[in-house]
Amino acid sequence: MRNFTSVADVTDINALVNEALELKKNPFAYSQLGKQKTLGLIFLNPSLRTRLSSQKAATNLGMEAIVMNIDKEGWALETRDGVIMNGTTVEHIREAAGVMGQYFDVLGIRSFPGLQNRDEDYSEDILQKFIQFAKIPVVSLESGTRHPLQSLADLITITEHKIKARPKVVLTWAPHVKALPQAVPNSFAEWMSQADVDFVITHPKGYELAEEFTTGATITHNQEEALENADFIYVKNWSAFHDYGKILSTDAAWLLTNDRLKTTNQAKVMHCLPVRRDLELSAEILDGPNSLVIPEAANRVFAAQVVLKKILEANF
Amino acid sequence: MRNFTSVADVTDINALVNEALELKKNPFAYSQLGKQKTLGLIFLNPSLRTRLSSQKAATNLGMEAIVMNIDKEGWALETRDGVIMNGTTVEHIREAAGVMGQYFDVLGIRSFPGLQNRDEDYSEDILQKFIQFAKIPVVSLESGTRHPLQSLADLITITEHKIKARPKVVLTWAPHVKALPQAVPNSFAEWMSQADVDFVITHPKGYELAEEFTTGATITHNQEEALENADFIYVKNWSAFHDYGKILSTDAAWLLTNDRLKTTNQAKVMHCLPVRRDLELSAEILDGPNSLVIPEAANRVFAAQVVLKKILEANF
Amino acid sequence: MRNFTSVADVTDINALVNEALELKKNPFAYSQLGKQKTLGLIFLNPSLRTRLSSQKAATNLGMEAIVMNIDKEGWALETRDGVIMNGTTVEHIREAAGVMGQYFDVLGIRSFPGLQNRDEDYSEDILQKFIQFAKIPVVSLESGTRHPLQSLADLITITEHKIKARPKVVLTWAPHVKALPQAVPNSFAEWMSQADVDFVITHPKGYELAEEFTTGATITHNQEEALENADFIYVKNWSAFHDYGKILSTDAAWLLTNDRLKTTNQAKVMHCLPVRRDLELSAEILDGPNSLVIPEAANRVFAAQVVLKKILEANF
């Protein structure tokens, strides 16, 4: 593996999941693999789970992790070419990424979409430029359109908790007060379409995700119907893709409650976190026996660790 | 030791101090004890000494320390139950702490009191919720009502510098321009009441600390009288407990100067730092031979180290 | 070596450069030298290269690096003596530095000049006080008047890329929209005056640097003339020294372009970064074969590493 930016970087997702589960049994089995290797973790946006789990994963492999919140500790980066930099951006991504490529062996980068210009966000301009100019293996810590470490952790979690060979997995939209990226649902859909699951997406009209991510999924606006016999429910808010970045609904009827679980197959409930209680997902579910959100977050370590292991093995 | 949040977590304070002094002689004697163990240091408020000394202590024990200023690098946490999270808080402490408990082996947490609502601050709601939801050993890096690592370092310092078996220790209030928490004086009083010292507290009327912390102490509003024959003077500002969070006095007559030391037993002067010179404590004392503030800060490393050692030994 | 704050701390710059180049061949040759030693990296101003390269250098030597952005994670420091601290500064540099001296073995400190008061900036008050009160070896990570780790990396880069024994090196002023310190050009001039190079400085009238740094250099206001037969061109903006901190020119005619390189000896172009493209330096040069800015930045690691090595060897 050279880079890890989407499911397309993985040759066999089931093998990757199984390798992650082996690492979970013995997290320090490869504690020499990353010796004298440095992982740069560069955040253009805030992070809790991604930062801590990546740092932990690197440490488990013997790597040195260097965290930099460049938005707070550094300065604004220019990403456009051909501009005279006489404004507020202090350094061009060409130099910033180029320099990081000299200091790090592997680069993790987080950059959220602006949600103003869809073409710009979906071009993955910033992520691609980091890859182009850093010239070292790059791991997405969430980009404009995807959050692949989250999706890998989600698949690890489903694999651990499934009680039938081919579970029914439902991605359901949930209300929120802020306009959030499509990265997590895009990515989750992309991974589920390759996993051994029956995959259903449900959301209000207008919240259709880009088709490139949802190929093969059953899509319905009827949440009740979608949830029937579900084994796993993945709850997530996102803003509209077609009417880009807009909030089209805040309908509390989409809030998942214990009552909604009745028609499911005692479904396990997942969320990537952070979650706003009783707005996105009911407290009663989060505090109840169906919630997987904490073990799901715990698996972020092993998702990051297996990806770093693959990159270390293939590139050094 | 499971948690370290107050003197009540310590079975024998003298034994703990002696063990810290042994570590000080040989800081790397247990550099294998913390291998493959991660200490999360989570700050909801700024820190210099606590952060650096805890990081150093962890490193001395072979632990990996991960520092996160969640107020700056992360987002605002909701602590109340039963609220629809449609405001400014992004994540609930139940999830945030729960996730940290998956990534760390030991959790250090700093959370200052708001000084608006005494019952809330003194309930130690945030600290207790981190303990409840993280489900791993928790070390207070200063909470609403106590700063036990500071108090342990203070007792180590007194033990090192005392020239009689039972010294007289005076805690004196000092002026300040800001309303400060009672955590340091509460904690100091609580530790001194169990130490082999004669303990006197002096402050202006209205600055009485909560009685649960001052049991056994002699309390007087007459600083001059209090300082007579003192061996150690602990200088600290705090805001009122009874008229909660209020500044009742800024009387510069309470500023400790060399002149005030004349009636003491060549008293050593302590302060937890940061200290505002010539407002809280005179520059002439800080720069003179009576000051212990730098060695006292140095002992923060060994206070943290002995606590982490005890936790590692008891829980892993 | 006790401290590293200017070229005056180095007994033989050529030997130091050669030792850095040896480290570059084998960065982990001294990975035991720094074991159980802690490097504090304290930033009063933002940093990318300096922070990352110092952290990497320390790690290569087996040191533990602790980074603290005290301007963001801590609080404002008072540097003046004799003031009653009843304003916005929370801690005096006497205590802050004194405490850091207890926690770290070596201290790196970055503090930019205010560009308001020349005497204050050029007194290097803050750097000197850190040295005085920390009482441990101190490495400048850029101070009011100098950036010696940058200059050492520059000399390493020139040494690597020169194709004649005594190359011609030209420092040229470049336009900028902000008033920048003189630290980098001061320091570069100071090092070049001791290096085996022909050194020329060119800038618009009024941008003369302080003479103490430029002794021995040829100084001209004619950039065209200066660039003739140049082997290396060092591009940098700075604000005026004599009319202190002022921007006297933003003349785009000073922007270095490929056309300007025609009369040079296929000159290599350097810049300390961050660089504002097409304002300070043309994109065509930065993206072309003459640019050395990325390898120059890469050498920051080995500049820091050789300095730390010298300090470790001399002091522990």
Coordinates of N, CA and C in Angstrom, one line a residue, chain C residues 29-195:
Chain C
A29 N 23.2 7.3 14.0 CA 24.5 6.9 14.6 C 24.7 7.2 16.1
Y30 N 24.0 8.3 16.5 CA 24.1 8.7 17.9 C 22.8 8.6 18.6
S31 N 22.0 7.5 18.3 CA 20.7 7.4 18.8 C 20.7 7.1 20.3
Q32 N 21.8 6.8 20.9 CA 21.9 6.6 22.4 C 22.3 7.8 23.1
L33 N 22.9 8.8 22.4 CA 23.5 9.9 23.1 C 22.6 10.7 23.9
G34 N 21.3 10.8 23.4 CA 20.4 11.7 24.1 C 19.4 11.0 25.0
K35 N 19.6 9.7 25.2 CA 18.7 8.9 26.1 C 18.6 9.5 27.4
Q36 N 17.4 9.5 27.9 CA 17.1 10.1 29.2 C 17.4 11.6 29.3
K37 N 17.4 12.2 28.2 CA 17.6 13.7 28.2 C 16.4 14.3 27.5
T38 N 15.9 15.4 28.0 CA 14.7 16.0 27.5 C 15.0 17.4 26.9
L39 N 14.5 17.6 25.7 CA 14.6 18.9 25.0 C 13.3 19.6 25.1
G40 N 13.3 20.8 25.7 CA 12.1 21.6 25.7 C 12.1 22.5 24.5
L41 N 11.0 22.5 23.7 CA 11.0 23.4 22.6 C 9.8 24.4 22.8
I42 N 10.2 25.6 23.2 CA 9.2 26.6 23.7 C 9.0 27.7 22.6
F43 N 7.8 27.8 22.1 CA 7.5 28.8 21.1 C 6.7 29.9 21.6
L44 N 7.2 31.1 21.5 CA 6.4 32.3 21.7 C 5.7 32.8 20.4
N45 N 6.1 32.1 19.3 CA 5.6 32.5 18.0 C 5.5 31.2 17.1
P46 N 4.6 31.3 16.1 CA 4.4 30.1 15.3 C 5.7 29.6 14.6
S47 N 5.6 28.3 14.2 CA 6.8 27.7 13.6 C 6.3 26.4 12.9
L48 N 6.9 26.1 11.7 CA 6.7 24.9 11.1 C 8.0 24.1 11.0
R49 N 8.9 24.6 10.2 CA 10.2 24.0 9.9 C 11.0 23.8 11.2
T50 N 11.1 24.9 12.0 CA 12.0 24.9 13.2 C 11.5 23.9 14.2
R51 N 10.2 23.9 14.3 CA 9.6 23.0 15.3 C 9.8 21.5 14.8
L52 N 9.4 21.2 13.6 CA 9.4 19.8 13.1 C 10.9 19.3 13.0
S53 N 11.7 20.2 12.5 CA 13.1 19.7 12.3 C 13.8 19.5 13.7
S54 N 13.5 20.4 14.7 CA 14.1 20.2 16.0 C 13.6 19.0 16.7
Q55 N 12.3 18.7 16.5 CA 11.7 17.6 17.1 C 12.3 16.3 16.5
K56 N 12.5 16.3 15.2 CA 13.1 15.2 14.5 C 14.6 15.0 14.9
A57 N 15.3 16.1 15.0 CA 16.7 16.0 15.3 C 16.9 15.4 16.7
A58 N 16.0 15.8 17.6 CA 16.1 15.3 19.0 C 15.8 13.8 19.0
T59 N 14.8 13.4 18.3 CA 14.4 12.0 18.2 C 15.5 11.2 17.6
N60 N 16.2 11.7 16.6 CA 17.3 11.0 16.0 C 18.4 10.7 17.0
L61 N 18.5 11.6 18.0 CA 19.6 11.5 19.0 C 19.1 10.7 20.2
G62 N 17.8 10.2 20.2 CA 17.3 9.5 21.3 C 16.8 10.4 22.4
M63 N 16.7 11.7 22.2 CA 16.2 12.6 23.2 C 14.7 12.6 23.2
E64 N 14.1 13.0 24.3 CA 12.6 13.2 24.3 C 12.4 14.7 24.1
A65 N 11.6 15.0 23.1 CA 11.3 16.5 22.8 C 9.9 16.8 23.3
I66 N 9.8 17.9 24.0 CA 8.5 18.3 24.5 C 8.3 19.7 23.9
V67 N 7.2 19.8 23.1 CA 6.9 21.1 22.4 C 5.8 21.8 23.2
M68 N 6.0 23.1 23.4 CA 5.0 23.9 24.1 C 4.9 25.2 23.4
N69 N 3.7 25.5 22.8 CA 3.4 26.8 22.3 C 2.9 27.7 23.4
I70 N 3.8 28.3 24.1 CA 3.4 28.9 25.4 C 2.4 30.1 25.1
D71 N 2.5 30.7 23.9 CA 1.6 31.8 23.6 C 0.2 31.3 23.5
K72 N 0.0 30.0 23.1 CA -1.4 29.5 23.0 C -1.8 28.5 24.1
E73 N -0.8 27.7 24.5 CA -1.1 26.7 25.6 C -1.0 27.3 27.0
G74 N -0.2 28.3 27.1 CA 0.1 28.8 28.4 C -0.5 30.2 28.6
W75 N 0.4 31.2 28.9 CA -0.1 32.5 29.2 C 1.0 33.5 28.9
A76 N 0.7 34.8 28.9 CA 1.7 35.8 28.6 C 2.7 36.0 29.7
L77 N 4.0 36.1 29.3 CA 5.1 36.3 30.3 C 5.5 37.7 30.5
E78 N 5.7 38.1 31.7 CA 6.3 39.4 32.0 C 7.8 39.3 31.9
T79 N 8.5 40.2 31.2 CA 9.9 40.2 31.1 C 10.6 41.3 31.8
R80 N 9.8 42.3 32.2 CA 10.4 43.5 32.9 C 10.6 43.3 34.4
D81 N 11.6 43.8 35.0 CA 11.7 43.7 36.4 C 11.1 45.0 37.0
G82 N 10.7 44.9 38.3 CA 10.3 46.1 39.0 C 8.9 46.5 38.7
V83 N 8.1 45.7 38.0 CA 6.7 46.1 37.8 C 5.8 45.3 38.7
I84 N 4.7 45.9 39.2 CA 3.7 45.2 39.9 C 2.8 44.5 38.9
M85 N 2.8 43.2 39.0 CA 2.1 42.4 37.9 C 0.6 42.4 38.1
N86 N 0.0 43.5 37.9 CA -1.5 43.6 38.0 C -2.2 43.8 36.7
G87 N -1.5 43.4 35.6 CA -2.0 43.6 34.3 C -2.3 42.3 33.6
T88 N -1.9 42.1 32.4 CA -2.3 40.9 31.6 C -1.2 39.8 31.6
T89 N 0.0 40.1 32.1 CA 1.0 39.1 32.2 C 0.8 38.2 33.4
V90 N 0.8 36.9 33.2 CA 0.4 36.0 34.3 C 1.6 35.5 35.1
E91 N 2.8 35.4 34.4 CA 4.0 34.8 35.0 C 5.2 35.5 34.5
H92 N 6.2 35.7 35.4 CA 7.4 36.4 35.1 C 8.4 35.4 34.4
I93 N 9.1 35.9 33.5 CA 10.1 35.0 32.8 C 11.1 34.4 33.8
R94 N 11.4 35.1 34.9 CA 12.3 34.5 36.0 C 11.8 33.2 36.5
E95 N 10.5 33.1 36.8 CA 9.9 31.9 37.2 C 9.7 30.9 36.1
A96 N 9.2 31.3 35.0 CA 8.9 30.4 33.9 C 10.1 29.7 33.4
A97 N 11.2 30.5 33.2 CA 12.5 30.0 32.7 C 13.1 29.1 33.8
G98 N 13.0 29.6 35.0 CA 13.6 28.8 36.1 C 13.0 27.4 36.2
V99 N 11.7 27.4 36.1 CA 11.0 26.1 36.2 C 11.3 25.2 35.0
M100 N 11.4 25.8 33.8 CA 11.7 25.0 32.6 C 13.1 24.4 32.8
G101 N 14.0 25.1 33.4 CA 15.4 24.6 33.7 C 15.4 23.4 34.6
Q102 N 14.3 23.3 35.3 CA 14.2 22.1 36.2 C 13.7 20.9 35.5
Y103 N 12.9 21.1 34.4 CA 12.2 20.0 33.7 C 13.0 19.5 32.5
F104 N 13.7 20.4 31.9 CA 14.4 20.1 30.7 C 15.9 20.0 30.9
D105 N 16.6 19.3 30.0 CA 18.1 19.2 30.0 C 18.6 20.3 29.1
V106 N 17.9 20.5 28.0 CA 18.3 21.5 27.0 C 17.0 22.3 26.6
L107 N 17.1 23.6 26.4 CA 15.9 24.4 26.1 C 16.1 25.1 24.8
G108 N 15.2 24.9 23.9 CA 15.1 25.7 22.7 C 14.0 26.7 22.8
I109 N 14.3 27.9 22.4 CA 13.3 29.0 22.6 C 13.2 29.9 21.4
R110 N 12.0 30.1 20.9 CA 11.7 31.0 19.8 C 11.0 32.3 20.3
S111 N 11.5 33.4 20.0 CA 10.9 34.7 20.4 C 11.2 35.7 19.4
F112 N 10.2 36.1 18.6 CA 10.3 37.1 17.6 C 10.5 38.5 18.2
P113 N 11.1 39.4 17.4 CA 11.2 40.8 17.9 C 9.8 41.5 17.7
G114 N 9.5 42.5 18.5 CA 8.3 43.2 18.3 C 8.3 44.2 17.2
L115 N 9.5 44.6 16.8 CA 9.7 45.5 15.7 C 9.2 46.9 16.0
Q116 N 9.0 47.2 17.3 CA 8.5 48.5 17.7 C 9.7 49.3 18.3
N117 N 10.5 48.6 19.1 CA 11.6 49.2 19.8 C 12.9 48.5 19.5
R118 N 13.7 49.2 18.7 CA 14.9 48.5 18.2 C 15.9 48.2 19.4
D119 N 16.0 49.1 20.3 CA 17.0 48.8 21.4 C 16.5 47.6 22.2
E120 N 15.2 47.5 22.4 CA 14.7 46.3 23.1 C 14.9 45.1 22.4
D121 N 14.6 45.1 21.1 CA 14.8 43.9 20.3 C 16.2 43.5 20.2
Y122 N 17.1 44.4 19.9 CA 18.5 44.1 19.7 C 19.2 43.9 21.0
S123 N 18.6 44.1 22.1 CA 19.2 43.7 23.4 C 19.1 42.2 23.6
E124 N 18.3 41.6 22.9 CA 18.0 40.1 23.0 C 17.7 39.8 24.5
D125 N 16.9 40.7 25.0 CA 16.5 40.6 26.4 C 15.8 39.2 26.8
I126 N 14.9 38.8 26.0 CA 14.1 37.6 26.3 C 15.1 36.3 26.2
L127 N 15.8 36.2 25.1 CA 16.7 35.1 25.0 C 17.8 35.1 26.1
Q128 N 18.3 36.2 26.4 CA 19.3 36.3 27.5 C 18.7 35.9 28.8
K129 N 17.5 36.4 29.0 CA 16.8 36.0 30.3 C 16.5 34.5 30.4
F130 N 16.1 33.9 29.3 CA 16.0 32.5 29.4 C 17.3 31.8 29.7
I131 N 18.4 32.2 29.1 CA 19.7 31.7 29.4 C 20.0 31.9 30.9
Q132 N 19.8 33.1 31.4 CA 20.1 33.4 32.8 C 19.3 32.7 33.8
F133 N 18.0 32.5 33.5 CA 17.2 31.9 34.6 C 16.9 30.4 34.4
A134 N 17.0 29.9 33.2 CA 16.9 28.5 33.0 C 18.1 27.7 33.5
K135 N 19.2 28.3 33.3 CA 20.5 27.8 33.8 C 20.8 26.4 33.2
I136 N 20.3 26.2 32.0 CA 20.7 25.0 31.3 C 21.1 25.4 29.9
P137 N 21.7 24.6 29.1 CA 22.0 25.0 27.7 C 20.8 25.4 26.9
V138 N 20.9 26.5 26.2 CA 19.8 27.1 25.4 C 20.2 27.2 23.9
V139 N 19.2 26.8 23.1 CA 19.4 26.8 21.7 C 18.3 27.9 21.1
S140 N 18.8 28.9 20.4 CA 17.9 29.8 19.8 C 17.2 29.2 18.7
L141 N 15.8 29.3 18.7 CA 15.0 28.8 17.6 C 14.5 30.0 16.8
E142 N 15.3 31.0 16.8 CA 15.1 32.4 16.2 C 14.8 33.3 17.3
S143 N 15.6 34.3 17.4 CA 15.4 35.4 18.4 C 15.2 36.7 17.7
G144 N 15.3 37.8 18.5 CA 15.1 39.1 18.0 C 16.0 39.5 16.8
T145 N 17.2 39.0 16.9 CA 18.2 39.5 15.9 C 18.8 38.4 15.0
R146 N 18.6 37.1 15.4 CA 19.3 36.0 14.7 C 18.5 34.8 14.5
H147 N 18.8 34.0 13.6 CA 18.2 32.6 13.4 C 19.3 31.7 13.0
P148 N 20.2 31.3 14.0 CA 21.4 30.6 13.7 C 21.2 29.2 13.2
L149 N 20.1 28.5 13.6 CA 19.9 27.2 13.1 C 19.6 27.2 11.6
Q150 N 18.9 28.3 11.1 CA 18.7 28.5 9.7 C 20.0 28.8 9.0
S151 N 20.8 29.6 9.5 CA 22.1 30.0 8.9 C 23.0 28.8 8.8
L152 N 23.0 28.0 9.8 CA 23.8 26.7 9.7 C 23.3 25.8 8.6
A153 N 22.0 25.6 8.6 CA 21.4 24.8 7.5 C 21.7 25.4 6.1
D154 N 21.8 26.7 6.1 CA 22.1 27.4 4.8 C 23.5 27.1 4.4
L155 N 24.4 27.1 5.3 CA 25.8 26.9 5.0 C 26.0 25.4 4.7
I156 N 25.3 24.5 5.4 CA 25.4 23.1 5.0 C 24.9 22.9 3.5
T157 N 23.9 23.6 3.2 CA 23.3 23.5 1.8 C 24.3 24.0 0.8
I158 N 24.9 25.2 1.1 CA 25.9 25.7 0.1 C 27.1 24.8 0.0
T159 N 27.5 24.3 1.1 CA 28.6 23.4 1.1 C 28.3 22.1 0.2
E160 N 27.1 21.6 0.3 CA 26.7 20.4 -0.4 C 26.7 20.7 -1.9
H161 N 26.2 21.9 -2.3 CA 25.9 22.2 -3.7 C 26.9 23.0 -4.4
K162 N 28.0 23.5 -3.7 CA 28.9 24.4 -4.4 C 29.8 23.5 -5.4
I163 N 30.1 24.1 -6.5 CA 30.9 23.5 -7.5 C 32.3 24.2 -7.7
K164 N 32.5 25.1 -6.8 CA 33.9 25.7 -6.8 C 34.2 26.0 -5.3
A165 N 35.5 26.1 -5.1 CA 36.0 26.2 -3.7 C 35.4 27.4 -3.0
R166 N 35.3 28.5 -3.7 CA 34.9 29.8 -3.1 C 33.8 30.4 -4.0
P167 N 32.5 30.0 -3.7 CA 31.4 30.5 -4.5 C 31.1 31.9 -4.2
K168 N 30.4 32.5 -5.2 CA 29.8 33.9 -4.9 C 28.4 33.7 -4.4
V169 N 28.2 34.3 -3.2 CA 26.8 34.2 -2.6 C 26.2 35.6 -2.5
V170 N 25.0 35.7 -3.0 CA 24.4 37.0 -2.9 C 23.1 37.0 -2.1
L171 N 23.0 37.8 -1.1 CA 21.8 38.0 -0.3 C 21.0 39.1 -0.9
T172 N 19.8 38.8 -1.5 CA 19.0 39.9 -2.0 C 17.7 40.1 -1.3
W173 N 17.5 41.4 -1.0 CA 16.2 41.8 -0.4 C 15.1 41.5 -1.4
A174 N 13.9 41.2 -0.9 CA 12.7 41.0 -1.8 C 11.5 41.6 -1.2
P175 N 10.5 42.0 -2.0 CA 9.3 42.7 -1.5 C 8.4 41.8 -0.6
H176 N 7.7 42.4 0.2 CA 6.7 41.7 1.1 C 5.6 42.6 1.6
V177 N 4.5 42.1 1.9 CA 3.4 43.0 2.4 C 3.5 43.3 3.9
K178 N 4.2 42.5 4.6 CA 4.3 42.6 6.1 C 5.7 43.0 6.5
A179 N 5.8 43.7 7.6 CA 7.1 44.1 8.2 C 7.7 42.8 8.8
L180 N 8.8 42.3 8.3 CA 9.4 41.1 8.8 C 10.7 41.5 9.6
P181 N 11.1 40.6 10.5 CA 12.3 40.9 11.3 C 13.6 40.8 10.4
Q182 N 14.7 41.3 10.9 CA 16.0 41.2 10.3 C 16.7 39.9 10.7
A183 N 16.1 39.1 11.5 CA 16.9 38.0 12.1 C 17.5 37.1 11.0
V184 N 16.8 36.7 10.0 CA 17.4 35.8 9.0 C 18.5 36.4 8.2
P185 N 18.3 37.6 7.7 CA 19.4 38.2 7.0 C 20.6 38.6 7.9
N186 N 20.4 39.1 9.0 CA 21.5 39.3 10.0 C 22.3 38.1 10.2
S187 N 21.6 37.0 10.5 CA 22.3 35.8 10.8 C 23.0 35.2 9.6
F188 N 22.3 35.3 8.4 CA 23.0 34.8 7.2 C 24.3 35.5 6.9
A189 N 24.2 36.9 7.1 CA 25.4 37.7 6.8 C 26.5 37.4 7.8
E190 N 26.1 37.2 9.0 CA 27.1 36.9 10.0 C 27.9 35.6 9.8
W191 N 27.1 34.6 9.3 CA 27.7 33.3 9.0 C 28.5 33.3 7.7
M192 N 28.0 34.0 6.7 CA 28.7 34.1 5.4 C 30.0 34.8 5.6
S193 N 30.0 35.8 6.5 CA 31.3 36.6 6.6 C 32.4 35.7 7.2
Q194 N 32.0 34.6 7.8 CA 33.0 33.6 8.3 C 33.2 32.4 7.4
A195 N 32.4 32.3 6.4 CA 32.5 31.2 5.5 C 33.4 31.5 4.3

